[in-house]
Amino acid sequence: MANAANAPRQKVVISTRVDKVSTGARLTSSFRATIAVIVALIMLIPVAWMAMTAFKTRPDAVAVPPKVFFEPSFEGFVSLLTSRRQLTNDEIAVYQQRTDLGWADQIALIRGQAITGPSAFPRQLLNSLIISGVSTVFSVGFGVLSAYAFSRFPVPGKDDLLFFILSQRMLPPVVVTIPIFLMYRQVGLHDTHIGMVLLYTAFNLSFSVWLLKGFIDEIPREYEEAAMVDGYTRLQAFRKIVLPQATTGIAATTVFSLIFSWNEYAFALMLTSDAARTAPPSIPLVLGTGGIEWAAIAAGSLAFLIPVVIITFLLRRHLLRGVTFGAIRKG
Amino acid sequence: MSDVRLENISKRFGDTLALEEVSLHIHDDEFFVLLGPTGAGKTTTLRVIAGLEKQDDGHVYLDDMLMDGAQPADRDVAFVFQQYSLYPNMSVYDNLAFPLRSPLRRLPEGEIRQRVTEAAEKLRITHLLERKTARLSGGEMQRVSIGRAIVRQPRIFLMDEPLSNLDAKLRESLRVELKHLQKTQGSTTLFVTHDQIEALTMADRIAVLDQGRIIQNGTPFDIYDRPSTTFVAQLVGTPRINLIAAEWQDGAYRTPGAALSFARQNGAAAEKVLVGVRPEDVRPGAGDFRGEVVLVEPLGVETILHIRTGEITLLCVVSGLSSIQLGEVLSFGFAVERLHFFEMNGRRL
């Protein structure tokens, strides 16, 4: 600060003019920011390492000591997305003479392999998208409706029902994998998209009902009542007044539901085999010939991470924004 | 024409009886006030009329049509809430237009614009139309929510303590405006309040509600001058009415210690009574009784004197600033024809 006469009488903690913020406050806030950045960096190390490994060659990936600087390669992605065949020494010699090889073939050839076709991974990723997307839509959709009912209507045995719904969450899912596996085999839901959507919806619903009920409880009933008196039915009032108010809650529930069904491993491993197999149980199985394909696994994990990152990024405004109810005056 | 009739409405919430045999008749163009303390059942009455609550017994008639099972939307009433009244994340204009855009009405946007502008002008909120409701002051919010009621011509305006969340100055000015609006528009209004001043100043008729029952129903004059119970007598009037327990002795009602005595009025024949004296009916300066001034509260337009005589402290109001000093001993009397006599259980004699 240039001179004391210009300085504010009281300590200014927040200001758009940097020169008016007191030195202490400025130091504290930059100290906090520094800590936050450091913590974030520590948290991001595994993710960054995974991203790096995805672009390493096989020897680089398992090098001791670990390599931080390396020559990037698409070897991991090629082994993730293709199925290959090991060539004999003679065949390698023949292949090396050929000029019609694509860049992927050339990468495979370095390892002495020839690409025989695409792998199952893209389809598994698609299965993951379909199953988790549809089940998220269902669990959030049904969740909003039943949370609204629980929040607004005198449902008989409401507390018991809510506890019953919550109690589904208390059960470790692994416990029921075998019974569900047997049931699904009987009714023909094994290895089907519908079966997985049903299962994930059932598991997410209890969670989304509770989460959304909290958000809807916060919305004063007076809004809907005003709308109903103003000439709208309850359903119209719900759509025009309650839903826009619950956006934050719906966004949060969507992200949580999506992440659960997107990451789910145990059920997917037991209940799907081929047609409806999702990505999580297949990524560790990208074991090529001879040893673990770390680069391919990292590449798969990276591809798997992207959709969730995108969704979270798109909804970040709703997630971050506090629950802002416009015209509330507490009396 | 608007005409609202409640017949023997009863409503329970679990074990508590919210309304007991409430009957009301609100006529066209009338400003009707429901007055009562918190929890008396005022809001429940409004909600039953609006259809937001279903009565357990009794009937609601709007314009002589039985409305017992009708949805709120079909009753064509307007409700002004105490709070939470504006739709958040909508502009003031959209808030005012919301009732007109209802699927029941489906007015063309041109007419909506005209009606909204008209209402906004009446309430002097034209400059706020484009603003979001979150960025309004309390008074502006209540104006908008009154505006949302007057954009259409409902059968009746139901107002649930619309002024009680505002500060005193604002409450006063909005009170005047509301009354003016009601008289110029000729709109039938049922106004709920716990504030006796609002009730007395605005009402054509008042019903006093306590514990779910209507205690008294009449004009502000009836309520103030002929309160039917001590409850009503204490509810209206500031400062509060003086209630003095007295016993029949030697041809007059006398207080214990015999500091005060009151002549018997029109056949009041009980042994023990409660005598109600409005503070303005205590006349200092001349009279049969003497007391000491223990507190003086000058309010400018009037002065409140606390006069102690024997065990009793009486409140007394004189107009303007008074020259009477603290500690002064003075004589006083009562406006005898304006005394109220109640039984010990509170009923008027």
XYZ file of C-alpha atoms in Angstrom:
680
model
C 0.000 0.000 0.000
C 1.387 3.356 -1.035
C 0.255 5.510 1.836
C -1.771 5.011 4.975
C -4.341 7.714 4.166
C -5.608 5.749 1.187
C -5.858 2.516 3.088
C -9.298 1.352 4.114
C -10.168 1.899 7.751
C -11.128 -1.691 8.278
C -9.359 -4.726 6.948
C -10.739 -5.577 3.519
C -10.793 -9.277 2.934
C -12.515 -9.459 -0.399
C -12.129 -6.794 -3.023
C -11.863 -6.567 -6.754
C -9.007 -4.160 -6.293
C -5.968 -6.124 -5.260
C -4.281 -3.060 -3.759
C -7.108 -2.702 -1.238
C -6.863 -6.207 0.127
C -4.849 -6.332 3.310
C -1.534 -8.142 3.064
C -2.507 -10.670 5.722
C -5.722 -11.603 3.966
C -3.927 -11.862 0.654
C -1.285 -14.143 2.134
C -3.884 -16.349 3.830
C -5.889 -16.761 0.661
C -2.874 -17.512 -1.496
C -1.622 -19.943 1.149
C -4.993 -21.721 1.037
C -4.923 -21.814 -2.728
C -1.414 -23.243 -2.686
C -2.450 -26.023 -0.291
C -5.492 -26.806 -2.458
C -3.350 -27.016 -5.582
C -0.813 -29.286 -3.863
C -3.532 -31.633 -2.596
C -5.141 -31.693 -6.034
C -1.799 -32.516 -7.631
C -1.194 -35.399 -5.210
C -4.675 -36.734 -5.948
C -4.086 -36.480 -9.674
C -0.758 -38.350 -9.696
C -2.316 -41.824 -10.198
C -4.561 -40.485 -12.963
C -1.648 -38.767 -14.631
C 0.461 -41.905 -14.282
C -2.338 -43.928 -15.856
C -2.562 -41.494 -18.749
C 1.208 -41.691 -19.227
C 1.265 -45.461 -19.066
C -1.429 -45.598 -21.730
C 1.063 -44.013 -24.148
C 4.065 -46.121 -23.166
C 5.474 -49.113 -24.903
C 5.461 -52.368 -23.017
C 9.126 -52.208 -21.898
C 8.716 -48.558 -20.828
C 5.616 -49.420 -18.816
C 7.373 -51.975 -16.658
C 10.808 -50.260 -16.572
C 12.612 -50.042 -13.242
C 13.126 -47.306 -12.156
C 9.848 -45.948 -13.617
C 10.272 -43.745 -16.622
C 8.806 -40.248 -16.382
C 10.148 -39.196 -19.781
C 9.565 -41.609 -22.604
C 8.771 -41.779 -26.257
C 4.955 -41.865 -26.662
C 3.526 -44.849 -28.451
C 0.076 -46.069 -29.406
C 0.986 -49.650 -28.612
C -1.401 -49.777 -25.657
C -4.348 -48.539 -27.687
C -3.576 -50.904 -30.539
C -3.534 -53.909 -28.219
C -6.709 -52.652 -26.540
C -8.698 -52.181 -29.723
C -7.520 -55.094 -31.835
C -7.109 -58.813 -31.579
C -3.770 -60.034 -32.855
C -1.895 -63.163 -33.688
C 1.739 -63.930 -32.878
C 3.812 -64.268 -36.042
C 6.600 -66.732 -36.583
C 10.066 -65.388 -37.394
C 9.609 -66.210 -41.091
C 6.295 -64.410 -41.216
C 7.800 -61.359 -39.522
C 10.402 -61.183 -42.251
C 7.623 -61.331 -44.882
C 5.543 -58.724 -43.128
C 8.489 -56.369 -42.846
C 8.803 -56.391 -46.638
C 5.158 -55.379 -47.120
C 4.319 -51.763 -47.860
C 0.509 -51.939 -47.521
C 0.556 -51.981 -43.722
C -1.421 -49.288 -41.824
C 0.151 -47.509 -38.853
C -1.636 -49.812 -36.436
C -0.268 -52.877 -38.219
C 3.219 -51.420 -38.038
C 2.905 -50.866 -34.296
C 1.743 -54.463 -33.865
C 4.592 -55.671 -36.007
C 7.162 -54.156 -33.663
C 5.923 -56.712 -31.137
C 5.998 -59.435 -33.809
C 2.200 -59.584 -34.114
C -0.338 -59.221 -36.887
C -3.803 -57.659 -36.430
C -6.577 -60.117 -37.145
C -9.571 -57.902 -36.394
C -11.118 -55.446 -33.941
C -11.336 -56.412 -30.292
C -14.496 -56.613 -28.204
C -13.608 -53.504 -26.226
C -15.512 -50.869 -28.245
C -18.661 -52.934 -27.973
C -18.155 -53.400 -24.259
C -17.730 -49.675 -23.850
C -20.968 -49.199 -25.786
C -22.690 -51.738 -23.513
C -21.480 -49.782 -20.519
C -22.853 -46.583 -22.008
C -26.259 -48.113 -22.766
C -26.667 -49.936 -19.473
C -25.486 -47.191 -17.175
C -27.230 -44.467 -19.185
C -30.611 -46.172 -19.254
C -30.429 -47.285 -15.629
C -29.470 -43.781 -14.544
C -32.432 -42.295 -16.409
C -34.736 -44.836 -14.772
C -33.392 -44.501 -11.269
C -33.382 -40.704 -11.336
C -36.803 -40.574 -13.035
C -38.506 -42.987 -10.653
C -36.481 -41.490 -7.813
C -37.845 -37.981 -8.422
C -41.422 -39.240 -8.569
C -41.264 -41.313 -5.424
C -39.188 -38.750 -3.539
C -41.876 -36.178 -4.366
C -44.598 -38.520 -3.160
C -42.735 -39.250 0.073
C -42.041 -35.601 0.588
C -45.538 -34.260 -0.033
C -48.186 -36.900 0.585
C -49.195 -38.670 3.779
C -48.099 -42.112 2.539
C -49.255 -44.771 5.028
C -46.271 -46.291 6.826
C -44.004 -43.659 5.314
C -41.164 -44.003 7.808
C -41.125 -47.779 7.599
C -41.178 -47.678 3.829
C -38.338 -45.177 3.714
C -36.312 -47.320 6.094
C -37.075 -50.374 3.990
C -35.843 -48.539 0.910
C -32.699 -47.440 2.713
C -32.081 -50.924 4.064
C -31.420 -52.168 0.536
C -28.320 -50.070 0.695
C -27.105 -51.769 3.858
C -26.661 -55.089 2.108
C -23.264 -55.651 0.492
C -24.153 -56.311 -3.147
C -21.659 -59.167 -3.358
C -23.789 -61.182 -0.940
C -26.621 -61.414 -3.412
C -24.604 -61.976 -6.581
C -24.976 -65.767 -6.491
C -28.758 -65.802 -5.843
C -29.287 -63.187 -8.511
C -27.059 -65.114 -10.877
C -29.201 -68.239 -10.376
C -32.453 -66.299 -10.735
C -31.265 -64.520 -13.849
C -30.283 -67.867 -15.377
C -33.779 -69.180 -14.675
C -35.703 -66.244 -16.096
C -33.383 -65.649 -19.010
C -32.039 -62.283 -17.940
C -28.459 -63.506 -17.770
C -26.164 -61.571 -20.084
C -28.904 -59.227 -21.283
C -28.994 -55.419 -21.302
C -32.449 -55.439 -19.703
C -31.217 -57.571 -16.836
C -28.339 -55.255 -16.061
C -30.495 -52.119 -16.408
C -33.049 -53.620 -14.006
C -30.390 -54.532 -11.496
C -28.591 -51.199 -11.511
C -31.885 -49.300 -11.396
C -32.960 -51.313 -8.355
C -29.662 -50.675 -6.617
C -29.545 -46.970 -7.396
C -33.185 -46.260 -6.686
C -32.914 -46.438 -2.904
C -30.046 -44.020 -2.987
C -31.691 -41.614 -5.405
C -35.001 -41.606 -3.494
C -33.230 -40.579 -0.304
C -30.988 -38.029 -1.919
C -33.788 -36.436 -3.932
C -36.218 -36.459 -1.037
C -33.765 -34.266 0.841
C -33.670 -31.789 -2.014
C -37.435 -31.789 -2.552
C -38.100 -31.391 1.183
C -36.157 -28.148 0.936
C -38.506 -26.723 -1.681
C -41.317 -24.965 0.162
C -44.743 -26.403 -0.610
C -46.106 -22.903 -0.931
C -44.698 -22.738 -4.453
C -46.792 -25.640 -5.696
C -49.768 -24.567 -3.675
C -49.584 -21.109 -5.198
C -49.406 -22.699 -8.641
C -52.351 -24.958 -7.902
C -54.447 -22.024 -6.738
C -53.307 -20.149 -9.843
C -55.006 -22.731 -12.022
C -52.587 -25.606 -12.493
C -53.016 -29.266 -11.627
C -50.579 -30.875 -9.224
C -48.714 -32.567 -12.064
C -48.386 -29.298 -13.979
C -47.216 -27.552 -10.820
C -44.689 -30.343 -10.287
C -43.345 -29.951 -13.796
C -43.295 -26.147 -13.903
C -42.288 -25.311 -10.353
C -40.784 -28.279 -8.517
C -38.618 -29.791 -11.238
C -36.770 -26.559 -12.119
C -36.168 -26.050 -8.414
C -34.771 -29.534 -7.976
C -32.232 -29.263 -10.815
C -29.275 -29.236 -8.472
C -30.461 -32.363 -6.705
C -31.273 -34.105 -9.952
C -27.836 -33.284 -11.355
C -26.083 -34.584 -8.252
C -28.166 -37.762 -8.195
C -27.550 -38.306 -11.902
C -23.803 -38.096 -11.476
C -23.793 -40.432 -8.475
C -26.064 -42.989 -10.133
C -24.079 -42.849 -13.313
C -20.768 -43.341 -11.557
C -22.142 -46.283 -9.590
C -23.507 -48.169 -12.576
C -20.596 -47.152 -14.766
C -18.022 -48.490 -12.302
C -19.923 -51.547 -11.098
C -17.691 -54.607 -11.332
C -18.908 -57.596 -9.306
C -22.372 -58.000 -10.840
C -21.086 -57.281 -14.298
C -18.484 -59.985 -13.907
C -21.011 -62.572 -12.728
C -24.058 -61.728 -14.749
C -22.666 -60.874 -18.149
C -20.453 -62.888 -20.383
C -20.597 -61.677 -23.930
C -23.596 -59.838 -25.380
C -24.094 -57.480 -22.465
C -20.606 -57.487 -20.994
C -19.630 -54.046 -19.759
C -16.202 -52.460 -19.738
C -15.123 -52.799 -16.069
C -14.770 -56.592 -16.006
C -13.161 -56.668 -19.427
C -10.391 -54.129 -18.959
C -8.212 -56.337 -16.726
C -8.723 -59.153 -19.211
C -6.816 -57.396 -21.959
C -4.039 -59.750 -21.204
C -2.251 -60.359 -24.401
C 0.163 -63.170 -24.919
C 2.950 -63.413 -22.419
C 2.510 -61.161 -19.409
C 0.287 -58.314 -18.361
C -0.352 -55.625 -20.965
C -0.059 -52.628 -18.651
C -0.190 -50.134 -21.484
C -3.390 -51.661 -22.852
C -5.001 -51.738 -19.402
C -4.083 -48.096 -18.841
C -5.444 -47.189 -22.259
C -8.700 -48.991 -21.451
C -8.968 -47.239 -18.091
C -8.376 -43.907 -19.758
C -11.064 -44.496 -22.369
C -13.332 -45.648 -19.566
C -12.732 -42.487 -17.575
C -13.625 -40.045 -20.316
C -17.462 -40.324 -20.431
C -17.800 -39.768 -16.672
C -15.462 -36.790 -16.853
C -17.543 -35.324 -19.682
C -20.863 -35.752 -17.846
C -19.479 -34.327 -14.620
C -18.004 -31.435 -16.549
C -21.332 -30.717 -18.261
C -23.233 -30.761 -14.980
C -20.590 -28.962 -12.942
C -22.540 -25.731 -12.839
C -25.511 -27.464 -11.211
C -23.273 -29.447 -8.893
C -21.346 -26.437 -7.702
C -24.215 -24.025 -7.508
C -25.746 -23.946 -4.069
C -29.408 -24.638 -3.755
C -30.651 -21.167 -4.580
C -34.301 -20.656 -3.896
C -35.187 -17.330 -5.364
C -37.737 -15.551 -3.291
C -37.477 -16.980 0.167
C -37.973 -14.865 3.226
C -37.772 -16.708 6.476
C -40.049 -15.148 9.041
C -70.754 -11.337 -7.664
C -68.782 -13.221 -5.090
C -70.201 -14.925 -2.117
C -68.337 -17.325 0.130
C -70.071 -19.452 2.687
C -68.604 -21.927 5.166
C -70.987 -24.244 6.945
C -69.875 -26.018 10.108
C -66.358 -26.705 8.925
C -64.362 -29.039 11.165
C -60.822 -30.150 10.561
C -58.481 -32.330 12.607
C -54.758 -32.814 12.231
C -54.076 -36.072 14.017
C -55.212 -35.504 17.570
C -55.460 -31.738 17.408
C -58.699 -30.104 16.450
C -57.778 -27.273 14.112
C -61.267 -26.062 13.274
C -64.485 -26.758 15.106
C -67.847 -26.005 13.514
C -66.676 -22.858 11.790
C -69.393 -21.049 9.862
C -68.785 -17.839 7.963
C -70.547 -15.859 5.302
C -68.508 -13.380 3.311
C -70.520 -11.088 1.098
C -69.695 -9.475 -2.196
C -67.167 -6.609 -2.018
C -66.594 -7.220 1.641
C -63.233 -6.916 3.373
C -63.490 -9.683 5.913
C -60.759 -10.189 8.509
C -60.073 -13.345 10.469
C -58.350 -12.268 13.662
C -56.785 -14.598 16.175
C -53.545 -15.618 17.852
C -51.060 -18.041 16.320
C -52.508 -21.528 16.021
C -56.107 -20.396 16.166
C -56.926 -21.992 12.816
C -56.949 -18.891 10.640
C -54.628 -20.258 7.970
C -56.404 -23.607 7.993
C -59.674 -21.817 7.250
C -58.090 -20.111 4.236
C -56.582 -23.368 3.014
C -59.921 -25.128 3.278
C -61.542 -22.414 1.174
C -58.735 -22.623 -1.396
C -58.970 -26.407 -1.499
C -55.403 -26.917 -0.311
C -56.772 -28.704 2.724
C -59.805 -30.945 2.834
C -62.226 -30.400 5.706
C -63.367 -33.416 7.716
C -66.882 -32.065 8.139
C -68.989 -29.259 6.801
C -69.348 -27.585 3.427
C -67.729 -24.823 1.409
C -69.919 -22.853 -0.970
C -68.517 -20.407 -3.504
C -71.255 -18.425 -5.220
C -73.742 -20.973 -3.883
C -71.924 -23.826 -5.581
C -70.839 -26.699 -3.374
C -67.040 -26.880 -3.654
C -66.226 -29.678 -1.221
C -64.417 -31.907 -3.696
C -63.190 -29.302 -6.155
C -59.498 -28.958 -7.008
C -57.787 -25.674 -6.017
C -57.490 -24.746 -9.683
C -61.225 -25.048 -10.255
C -62.231 -22.857 -7.340
C -61.045 -19.631 -8.946
C -59.688 -18.059 -5.797
C -56.432 -16.146 -5.354
C -54.091 -16.825 -2.481
C -51.472 -14.415 -1.151
C -49.077 -16.295 1.079
C -47.150 -14.984 4.028
C -43.866 -16.038 2.467
C -42.346 -18.181 -0.256
C -44.926 -16.681 -2.452
C -43.062 -15.898 -5.670
C -41.877 -18.469 -8.142
C -38.091 -18.335 -7.956
C -35.976 -18.097 -11.091
C -38.798 -16.397 -12.927
C -38.931 -12.710 -13.639
C -41.544 -10.529 -11.998
C -43.379 -10.372 -15.323
C -43.502 -14.167 -15.610
C -44.697 -14.402 -12.033
C -47.570 -12.069 -12.762
C -48.350 -13.805 -16.037
C -48.209 -17.299 -14.532
C -51.870 -17.534 -13.457
C -52.983 -16.187 -16.835
C -50.924 -18.784 -18.698
C -52.632 -21.604 -16.854
C -54.143 -24.253 -19.115
C -57.512 -23.347 -17.605
C -57.400 -19.855 -19.060
C -55.084 -19.930 -22.062
C -55.227 -16.199 -22.680
C -53.435 -14.785 -25.721
C -50.035 -13.252 -24.872
C -51.283 -9.801 -25.903
C -54.026 -9.796 -23.331
C -51.674 -11.223 -20.719
C -49.252 -8.362 -21.363
C -52.020 -5.833 -21.011
C -53.361 -7.265 -17.778
C -49.907 -7.640 -16.250
C -49.015 -4.062 -17.127
C -52.277 -2.849 -15.644
C -51.736 -4.717 -12.386
C -48.124 -3.545 -12.215
C -49.228 0.051 -12.594
C -51.788 -0.286 -9.834
C -49.133 -1.622 -7.479
C -46.396 0.697 -8.783
C -44.029 -2.135 -9.672
C -43.741 -1.454 -13.407
C -40.017 -0.764 -13.052
C -39.497 -4.199 -11.526
C -41.133 -6.260 -14.258
C -37.923 -7.510 -15.843
C -36.200 -8.255 -12.557
C -35.705 -11.697 -11.055
C -37.730 -12.273 -7.936
C -34.660 -13.127 -5.868
C -33.524 -9.542 -6.206
C -36.533 -7.852 -4.658
C -37.003 -6.418 -1.203
C -39.626 -7.857 1.116
C -42.127 -5.137 0.359
C -41.631 -5.480 -3.381
C -42.105 -9.225 -3.140
C -45.426 -8.847 -1.370
C -46.532 -6.282 -3.964
C -45.729 -8.732 -6.716
C -47.572 -11.499 -4.970
C -50.601 -9.256 -4.525
C -50.216 -8.396 -8.194
C -50.343 -12.059 -9.082
C -53.709 -12.173 -7.352
C -55.202 -9.124 -9.053
C -54.183 -9.960 -12.643
C -57.217 -12.179 -12.788
C -60.607 -11.494 -11.291
C -60.954 -14.303 -8.787
C -64.047 -14.940 -6.722
C -62.185 -14.022 -3.570
C -58.743 -12.929 -2.431
C -57.423 -15.063 0.372
C -54.603 -13.281 2.154
C -52.599 -15.120 4.757
C -50.821 -12.544 6.923
C -49.287 -10.883 3.868
C -47.894 -8.005 5.892
C -46.484 -9.757 8.917
C -43.004 -10.332 7.476
C -42.523 -6.674 6.650
C -41.055 -3.989 8.841
C -43.397 -1.641 10.634
C -43.239 1.331 8.251
C -43.740 -0.781 5.152
C -46.559 -2.670 6.782
C -48.380 0.548 7.468
C -48.078 1.911 3.950
C -48.964 -1.386 2.282
C -51.933 -1.680 4.617
C -53.309 1.602 3.390
C -52.640 0.639 -0.199
C -54.326 -2.724 0.175
C -57.430 -1.206 1.647
C -57.514 1.422 -1.097
C -57.068 -1.255 -3.744
C -59.817 -3.355 -2.264
C -62.252 -0.447 -2.202
C -61.476 0.739 -5.722
C -61.477 -2.742 -7.208
C -64.452 -3.872 -5.210
C -62.805 -7.209 -4.634
C -64.065 -9.585 -2.007
C -61.242 -10.301 0.415
C -60.677 -12.647 3.310
C -57.696 -11.373 5.200
C -56.012 -13.324 7.971
C -53.992 -11.584 10.653
C -52.986 -11.763 14.274
C -52.498 -8.006 14.345
C -55.516 -6.264 15.862
C -54.555 -2.925 14.320
C -54.656 -4.413 10.824
C -57.991 -5.970 11.655
C -59.590 -2.838 13.060
C -58.270 -0.522 10.370
C -59.020 -2.614 7.311
C -62.035 -4.741 8.043
C -65.648 -4.294 7.129
C -66.299 -7.258 9.348
C -64.110 -9.240 11.713
C -64.379 -12.786 12.967
C -62.300 -13.544 16.045
C -60.977 -17.079 16.052
C -59.520 -18.922 19.021
C -58.591 -22.599 19.205
C -60.527 -23.401 16.066
C -63.753 -21.739 17.114
C -65.276 -18.428 16.147
C -65.635 -16.419 19.331
C -67.214 -13.316 17.890
C -68.240 -12.100 14.485
C -69.088 -8.486 13.802
C -68.028 -5.039 12.655
C -64.855 -3.510 14.124
C -67.142 -1.424 16.355
C -68.890 -4.494 17.712
C -65.584 -6.175 18.400
C -64.075 -3.185 20.134
C -67.086 -1.815 21.962
C -68.967 -4.983 22.787
C -66.374 -7.758 23.096
C -68.243 -10.971 23.810
C -65.479 -12.453 25.973
C -62.446 -11.261 27.896
C -60.371 -12.983 25.206
C -61.733 -10.678 22.514
C -61.508 -7.688 24.841
C -57.827 -8.354 25.443
C -57.085 -9.164 21.798
C -58.147 -5.756 20.454
C -57.038 -2.377 21.685
C -53.620 -1.028 22.649
C -52.762 -0.581 25.392
C -54.654 -3.581 26.650
C -57.944 -3.367 28.423
C -57.738 -3.330 32.244
C -59.437 -6.414 33.692
C -60.242 -6.063 37.373
C -61.650 -8.833 39.527
C -64.403 -7.490 41.794
C -66.904 -8.903 44.276
C -70.447 -7.838 45.175
C -70.308 -6.036 48.549
C -72.563 -3.445 50.098
C -74.434 -2.602 46.907
C -71.486 -2.318 44.531
C -68.738 -4.380 42.913
C -65.613 -3.763 44.946
C -62.036 -4.881 44.435
C -60.204 -6.680 47.262
C -59.037 -3.983 49.640
C -61.948 -1.938 48.351
C -59.784 0.554 46.503
C -62.208 0.617 43.562
C -65.937 0.184 43.279
C -68.259 -0.072 40.297
C -72.006 0.372 40.194
C -74.004 -2.593 38.889
C -74.964 -2.318 35.248
C -78.025 -3.579 33.388
C -78.834 -6.605 35.489
C -75.403 -8.066 35.964
C -76.183 -10.357 38.842
C -73.128 -12.452 39.499
C -71.376 -12.504 42.869
C -67.932 -12.130 41.357
C -67.189 -10.365 38.071
C -64.330 -9.193 35.899
C -64.670 -5.532 35.126
C -63.131 -4.414 31.826
C -62.017 -0.823 31.551
C -60.421 0.437 28.339
C -57.387 2.628 29.148
C -59.039 5.598 27.454
C -62.034 5.195 29.774
C -59.897 5.856 32.847
C -60.238 9.605 33.401
C -57.505 11.194 35.521
C -58.083 14.549 37.211
C -61.435 14.095 38.831
C -63.251 11.172 40.418
C -63.777 9.079 43.490
C -60.517 7.176 43.469
C -56.936 8.046 44.192
C -53.745 6.433 42.929
C -50.065 7.002 42.398
C -48.494 7.350 38.954
C -45.784 4.671 38.800
C -44.830 4.938 35.117
C -45.303 7.502 32.378
C -44.899 6.529 28.695
C -45.163 9.598 26.471
C -45.856 8.542 22.871
C -46.459 12.001 21.466
C -49.982 11.601 20.204
C -50.937 10.103 23.540
C -49.432 9.326 26.913
C -49.822 6.060 28.777
C -50.016 6.382 32.568
C -49.634 3.468 34.929
C -51.652 4.294 38.020
C -51.327 2.141 41.131
C -54.138 1.973 43.592
C -54.026 -0.647 46.321
C -52.914 -3.926 44.708
C -53.977 -2.893 41.235
C -52.079 -1.078 38.495
C -54.351 0.486 35.895
C -53.351 1.582 32.423
C -54.675 4.932 31.408
C -54.365 6.789 28.118
C -54.606 10.544 27.851
C -54.255 12.349 24.561
C -51.220 14.428 23.728
C -48.258 14.915 26.014
C -49.266 15.023 29.656
C -47.903 17.233 32.384
C -48.553 14.534 34.961
C -45.287 13.540 36.634
C -43.973 10.235 37.851
C -44.814 9.719 41.547
C -47.717 12.138 41.496
C -50.785 11.104 43.469
C -53.967 11.961 41.596
C -57.655 11.306 41.676
C -59.359 9.521 38.782
C -62.695 8.157 37.708
C -64.157 5.924 34.986
C -66.434 6.509 32.039
C -69.146 4.539 33.788
C -71.324 3.919 30.730
C -68.392 2.304 28.907
C -67.493 -0.347 31.480
C -67.597 -4.014 30.438
C -68.731 -6.701 32.862
C -67.681 -10.313 32.365
C -68.371 -13.503 34.256
C -65.327 -15.040 35.902
C -65.164 -17.588 33.038
C -64.818 -14.720 30.581
C -68.350 -14.458 29.124
C -69.871 -11.022 28.788
C -72.666 -10.225 31.208
